[in-house]
Amino acid sequence: MLPQLSVCLLVYLPVLLVQGGTTSPSQKSPLLRPPPLLGDPSWALGLHLYKALRSDSSSVNTLFSPLLLGSSIGALGGGSAGTTASQLHDLLKTPSPAKAQPGEILSGALKGVTEANGTSFHVHASSAVFSKQTPPVRQSFEKEIQTKFRLQHQPLGKGDSKADLRQIHSWAKVGLGGQEGPALEAEIQTKAGALILANALHFKGLWEREFSVESSDQRTFLGKKYTKVTMMHRAGLYRFNEDMQNMVQVLEVDLWSGKASLVFLLPFHVESLTRLEKHLTLEQLSKWLEKTTVTSVAISVPKANITNTLSLQKQLSALGLTDPWDQKVADFSGVSDKSKGMLHLGGVLHWASLELAAEAGKGDVELEEEHIEKPKMFYADHPFIFLVRENTNGALLLMGALDHVEGEAVHDEL
């Protein structure tokens, strides 16, 4: 299918007339780059888990928080020993030497997200370890996971698995800021001695500069289903890179105050993400981002709400986490003095929600005028991969793929 070039030109022309100017992008001071990816455990875990999730061909609109999940895994690893500890720690291994221990990196990034909340973005986030009829949990373990990883301990009631799931769902709703997250498709079995990790996060980024919304002029999003959607437009100076060999555009857009940014990976042509995902490694992603330069770019992205609920036992097992699920071999001796043959991992549950909206952040700082010249076109009317990075510490807060946007159906699927 040929790209909709004529549509792109019609969309961008009004934006360029408003921006005006002839100054070259090189006259703007370079945007500061966050720390590198290769030594950060949230990026290593995020890329591995993304691949595991997307290996399921039915996966649509993937979304999860590598930072929250990695922090919870790191916290539980601190209460484990033997091969259980080794397997949990291996999930957080990085391809390059890290600047500190994984737990310290993740803890610092969580603090950075908390401090940036309300500036670059609005975020609601909670993490908990639920326990089902377990021996007494050590107070030192509870204190450690709460202060370092913001992980709460929540005992489950004496009801059955359905009652336990209702309790966890109620907790997740609070963690999502009052939103009702999608129900889990997979049942969980909460027998005595089970520990269940759970994360819930809702994220709304605030752009550095506001996007315009053409609500009366809807466009077609060419995803798993073709739908009419509202597109958001803006021309500005952004970090941008075109990989001609792999046919992908790489765009990084700063959020307000620069404490976080959104990264988009968009195939040149209308297609599913399968081809792009084959090229997606941590090393390749790092190269793409390193090669971005400040460039005039005219952007169109869909206004969308993306939500996902995941039960991650299958994917984490495929990544080497096998012993913690087995009550006979799991070793969580750091969690409780009477853990032998009792404590085991009963589930890893994850709720995530991201809102792509047009609003910018607010503050007293007056931004410099941008002068746009011959902008590159970034027209996201087909599936793309996106990442949210927290720029103070460089952690990967969110990662996902947009395959489909809700809207009026147009015609056949891809």
Short mmCIF file of C-alpha atoms in Angstrom, two decimals, residues 153-413:
data_model
loop_
_atom_site.label_atom_id
_atom_site.label_comp_id
_atom_site.label_asym_id
_atom_site.label_seq_id
_atom_site.Cartn_x
_atom_site.Cartn_y
_atom_site.Cartn_z
CA HIS A 153 2.95 -5.95 51.43
CA GLN A 154 -0.76 -6.81 51.16
CA PRO A 155 -2.11 -10.00 52.81
CA LEU A 156 -4.99 -11.67 50.96
CA GLY A 157 -8.13 -12.83 52.74
CA LYS A 158 -9.25 -16.39 53.42
CA GLY A 159 -11.50 -16.63 50.35
CA ASP A 160 -10.88 -18.59 47.16
CA SER A 161 -8.93 -17.49 44.08
CA LYS A 162 -11.89 -15.51 42.72
CA ALA A 163 -12.15 -13.54 45.95
CA ASP A 164 -8.40 -12.94 45.88
CA LEU A 165 -8.61 -11.67 42.32
CA ARG A 166 -11.43 -9.29 43.25
CA GLN A 167 -9.25 -7.89 46.05
CA ILE A 168 -6.31 -7.43 43.67
CA HIS A 169 -8.54 -5.83 41.03
CA SER A 170 -9.82 -3.36 43.63
CA TRP A 171 -6.23 -2.51 44.55
CA ALA A 172 -5.31 -2.06 40.86
CA LYS A 173 -8.18 0.40 40.35
CA VAL A 174 -6.75 2.62 43.08
CA GLY A 175 -3.27 2.24 41.58
CA LEU A 176 -4.60 3.40 38.21
CA GLY A 177 -5.94 6.58 39.75
CA GLY A 178 -9.53 5.34 39.97
CA GLN A 179 -9.68 3.92 36.45
CA GLU A 180 -11.18 0.50 35.90
CA GLY A 181 -8.41 -1.55 34.32
CA PRO A 182 -9.22 -4.43 31.94
CA ALA A 183 -9.98 -7.71 33.68
CA LEU A 184 -7.39 -10.45 33.62
CA GLU A 185 -8.10 -13.07 30.99
CA ALA A 186 -6.07 -15.73 32.81
CA GLU A 187 -7.12 -17.07 36.18
CA ILE A 188 -4.61 -17.15 39.01
CA GLN A 189 -4.34 -19.94 41.56
CA THR A 190 -3.69 -18.53 45.01
CA LYS A 191 -2.97 -21.49 47.23
CA ALA A 192 -1.43 -21.20 50.68
CA GLY A 193 2.10 -19.81 50.59
CA ALA A 194 1.69 -17.89 47.34
CA LEU A 195 3.36 -14.52 46.76
CA ILE A 196 1.85 -12.44 43.96
CA LEU A 197 3.63 -9.42 42.53
CA ALA A 198 1.35 -6.72 41.12
CA ASN A 199 1.98 -3.37 39.42
CA ALA A 200 -0.50 -0.72 38.30
CA LEU A 201 0.39 2.48 36.45
CA HIS A 202 -1.51 5.22 34.60
CA PHE A 203 0.56 7.75 32.64
CA LYS A 204 -0.32 10.99 30.86
CA GLY A 205 2.55 12.91 29.34
CA LEU A 206 2.55 16.71 29.12
CA TRP A 207 4.23 17.94 25.95
CA GLU A 208 6.83 20.66 26.01
CA ARG A 209 4.70 22.47 23.42
CA GLU A 210 1.01 21.88 22.85
CA PHE A 211 -0.23 19.87 19.87
CA SER A 212 -3.22 20.97 17.80
CA VAL A 213 -6.16 18.61 17.42
CA GLU A 214 -8.17 18.41 14.22
CA SER A 215 -11.23 16.73 15.73
CA SER A 216 -13.45 17.69 12.81
CA ASP A 217 -11.06 16.27 10.23
CA GLN A 218 -10.54 12.67 11.29
CA ARG A 219 -8.02 10.43 9.58
CA THR A 220 -7.78 6.69 9.04
CA PHE A 221 -5.46 4.70 11.30
CA LEU A 222 -4.26 1.75 9.22
CA GLY A 223 -3.77 -0.85 11.95
CA LYS A 224 -5.13 -4.29 12.71
CA LYS A 225 -8.46 -2.69 11.89
CA TYR A 226 -8.89 0.47 9.85
CA THR A 227 -10.58 3.11 12.00
CA LYS A 228 -11.36 6.83 11.92
CA VAL A 229 -9.28 8.60 14.58
CA THR A 230 -8.45 12.11 15.79
CA MET A 231 -4.89 13.08 14.92
CA MET A 232 -2.68 15.54 16.84
CA HIS A 233 -0.30 17.75 14.86
CA ARG A 234 2.74 19.89 15.50
CA ALA A 235 5.87 21.09 13.69
CA GLY A 236 8.95 21.71 15.81
CA LEU A 237 12.57 20.85 16.53
CA TYR A 238 13.04 17.31 17.79
CA ARG A 239 15.66 14.59 17.99
CA PHE A 240 15.15 12.59 14.82
CA ASN A 241 16.81 9.82 12.83
CA GLU A 242 15.88 7.93 9.67
CA ASP A 243 17.41 4.48 9.26
CA MET A 244 17.16 3.93 5.51
CA GLN A 245 18.46 0.37 5.68
CA ASN A 246 15.94 -0.84 8.27
CA MET A 247 13.23 1.53 7.01
CA VAL A 248 12.31 3.09 10.33
CA GLN A 249 11.90 6.64 11.60
CA VAL A 250 13.11 7.32 15.15
CA LEU A 251 11.64 10.36 16.91
CA GLU A 252 12.19 11.57 20.48
CA VAL A 253 9.87 14.25 21.84
CA ASP A 254 10.67 15.93 25.15
CA LEU A 255 7.92 16.38 27.69
CA TRP A 256 7.55 19.54 29.75
CA SER A 257 10.72 20.50 31.70
CA GLY A 258 12.65 17.71 29.94
CA LYS A 259 12.41 15.24 32.81
CA ALA A 260 10.92 12.61 30.50
CA SER A 261 10.52 12.00 26.79
CA LEU A 262 8.53 9.86 24.38
CA VAL A 263 10.37 7.84 21.76
CA PHE A 264 8.51 6.64 18.66
CA LEU A 265 9.70 3.94 16.23
CA LEU A 266 7.65 4.14 13.03
CA PRO A 267 8.09 1.88 9.97
CA PHE A 268 8.39 3.77 6.69
CA HIS A 269 5.39 1.96 5.21
CA VAL A 270 1.99 0.71 6.32
CA GLU A 271 2.66 -2.74 7.76
CA SER A 272 2.43 -4.76 10.94
CA LEU A 273 5.30 -4.39 13.43
CA THR A 274 6.67 -7.89 12.83
CA ARG A 275 9.51 -6.79 10.54
CA LEU A 276 10.59 -3.90 12.78
CA GLU A 277 10.50 -6.10 15.88
CA LYS A 278 13.02 -8.48 14.30
CA HIS A 279 15.53 -5.62 14.28
CA LEU A 280 14.66 -4.44 17.79
CA THR A 281 17.50 -5.22 20.18
CA LEU A 282 18.85 -3.11 23.01
CA GLU A 283 22.05 -2.50 21.06
CA GLN A 284 20.15 -1.45 17.92
CA LEU A 285 17.80 0.80 19.86
CA SER A 286 20.79 2.43 21.54
CA LYS A 287 22.37 3.12 18.13
CA TRP A 288 19.14 4.57 16.76
CA LEU A 289 18.85 6.99 19.67
CA GLU A 290 22.52 7.95 19.60
CA LYS A 291 22.21 8.90 15.92
CA THR A 292 19.27 11.26 16.43
CA THR A 293 19.98 14.93 15.73
CA VAL A 294 17.92 18.05 16.32
CA THR A 295 15.82 18.36 13.17
CA SER A 296 12.73 20.19 11.94
CA VAL A 297 9.92 17.61 12.05
CA ALA A 298 6.19 17.89 11.31
CA ILE A 299 4.48 15.33 13.52
CA SER A 300 1.05 13.72 13.41
CA VAL A 301 0.18 11.10 16.01
CA PRO A 302 -3.23 9.68 16.97
CA LYS A 303 -5.05 10.76 20.09
CA ALA A 304 -5.48 7.50 21.96
CA ASN A 305 -5.88 5.73 25.29
CA ILE A 306 -3.88 2.51 25.53
CA THR A 307 -4.55 0.01 28.32
CA ASN A 308 -3.26 -3.46 29.00
CA THR A 309 -3.59 -6.11 31.71
CA LEU A 310 -1.05 -8.89 31.81
CA SER A 311 -0.36 -12.10 33.69
CA LEU A 312 3.34 -12.65 33.07
CA GLN A 313 4.11 -16.16 34.32
CA LYS A 314 4.43 -17.63 30.81
CA GLN A 315 6.70 -14.87 29.51
CA LEU A 316 8.92 -14.68 32.60
CA SER A 317 9.28 -18.47 32.61
CA ALA A 318 10.42 -18.28 28.98
CA LEU A 319 13.07 -15.76 30.08
CA GLY A 320 14.48 -18.24 32.62
CA LEU A 321 12.39 -17.65 35.73
CA THR A 322 11.38 -21.22 36.59
CA ASP A 323 12.25 -22.12 40.19
CA PRO A 324 10.25 -19.42 42.02
CA TRP A 325 6.92 -20.87 40.82
CA ASP A 326 7.68 -24.35 42.21
CA GLN A 327 6.74 -24.61 45.87
CA LYS A 328 9.14 -27.50 46.37
CA VAL A 329 12.28 -25.70 45.16
CA ALA A 330 11.54 -21.97 45.59
CA ASP A 331 13.75 -20.32 48.22
CA PHE A 332 12.33 -17.16 49.75
CA SER A 333 14.13 -17.55 53.04
CA GLY A 334 14.73 -13.80 53.22
CA VAL A 335 10.98 -13.14 53.27
CA SER A 336 10.09 -15.39 56.19
CA ASP A 337 11.95 -17.56 58.68
CA LYS A 338 9.52 -20.43 57.99
CA SER A 339 9.49 -20.26 54.22
CA LYS A 340 10.93 -23.69 53.34
CA GLY A 341 8.49 -25.74 51.29
CA MET A 342 5.86 -23.04 51.68
CA LEU A 343 6.55 -19.71 49.97
CA HIS A 344 6.51 -19.57 46.18
CA LEU A 345 5.64 -17.13 43.41
CA GLY A 346 1.97 -17.49 42.54
CA GLY A 347 1.64 -14.76 39.91
CA VAL A 348 3.06 -11.58 38.39
CA LEU A 349 0.20 -9.27 37.40
CA HIS A 350 0.53 -5.98 35.56
CA TRP A 351 -1.90 -3.15 34.76
CA ALA A 352 -0.76 -0.25 32.58
CA SER A 353 -2.54 2.69 30.97
CA LEU A 354 -1.17 5.48 28.78
CA GLU A 355 -3.01 8.55 27.52
CA LEU A 356 -1.81 10.23 24.32
CA ALA A 357 -3.38 13.68 24.48
CA ALA A 358 -2.59 17.15 23.13
CA GLU A 359 -1.92 19.12 26.34
CA ALA A 360 1.40 20.70 27.21
CA GLY A 361 2.80 21.29 30.68
CA LYS A 362 2.48 24.62 32.45
CA GLY A 363 5.14 26.77 34.07
CA ASP A 364 6.67 30.22 34.35
CA VAL A 365 9.47 29.56 31.86
CA GLU A 366 8.88 31.14 28.44
CA LEU A 367 10.08 28.84 25.66
CA GLU A 368 12.21 30.15 22.80
CA GLU A 369 10.47 30.59 19.47
CA GLU A 370 11.11 27.69 17.13
CA HIS A 371 12.02 28.37 13.51
CA ILE A 372 11.06 25.49 11.25
CA GLU A 373 12.67 24.89 7.89
CA LYS A 374 11.76 22.12 5.41
CA PRO A 375 10.53 19.69 8.08
CA LYS A 376 10.75 15.93 7.84
CA MET A 377 7.34 14.25 7.86
CA PHE A 378 6.47 11.91 10.72
CA TYR A 379 2.95 10.70 10.03
CA ALA A 380 1.96 7.96 12.48
CA ASP A 381 -1.19 6.66 10.81
CA HIS A 382 -0.08 3.02 11.12
CA PRO A 383 1.32 0.76 13.89
CA PHE A 384 4.35 2.00 15.82
CA ILE A 385 6.43 1.18 18.89
CA PHE A 386 6.73 3.75 21.67
CA LEU A 387 8.83 4.16 24.81
CA VAL A 388 8.72 6.59 27.73
CA ARG A 389 12.04 7.31 29.35
CA GLU A 390 12.65 9.14 32.59
CA ASN A 391 15.54 11.42 31.69
CA THR A 392 17.10 12.21 35.07
CA ASN A 393 18.26 8.63 35.60
CA GLY A 394 17.57 7.28 32.11
CA ALA A 395 15.15 4.52 33.13
CA LEU A 396 12.54 2.97 30.84
CA LEU A 397 9.24 3.87 32.47
CA LEU A 398 6.90 2.48 29.79
CA MET A 399 7.21 0.42 26.63
CA GLY A 400 4.55 -0.66 24.19
CA ALA A 401 3.15 -0.95 20.71
CA LEU A 402 0.10 0.69 19.19
CA ASP A 403 -1.47 -1.74 16.70
CA HIS A 404 -5.03 -0.43 16.82
CA VAL A 405 -6.87 2.77 17.76
CA GLU A 406 -10.53 2.64 18.73
CA GLY A 407 -12.82 4.44 16.31
CA GLU A 408 -15.39 4.04 13.57
CA ALA A 409 -14.51 1.04 11.42
CA VAL A 410 -13.54 1.81 7.84
CA HIS A 411 -12.85 -1.41 5.93
CA ASP A 412 -10.72 -4.56 5.88
CA GLU A 413 -7.99 -5.37 8.36
#
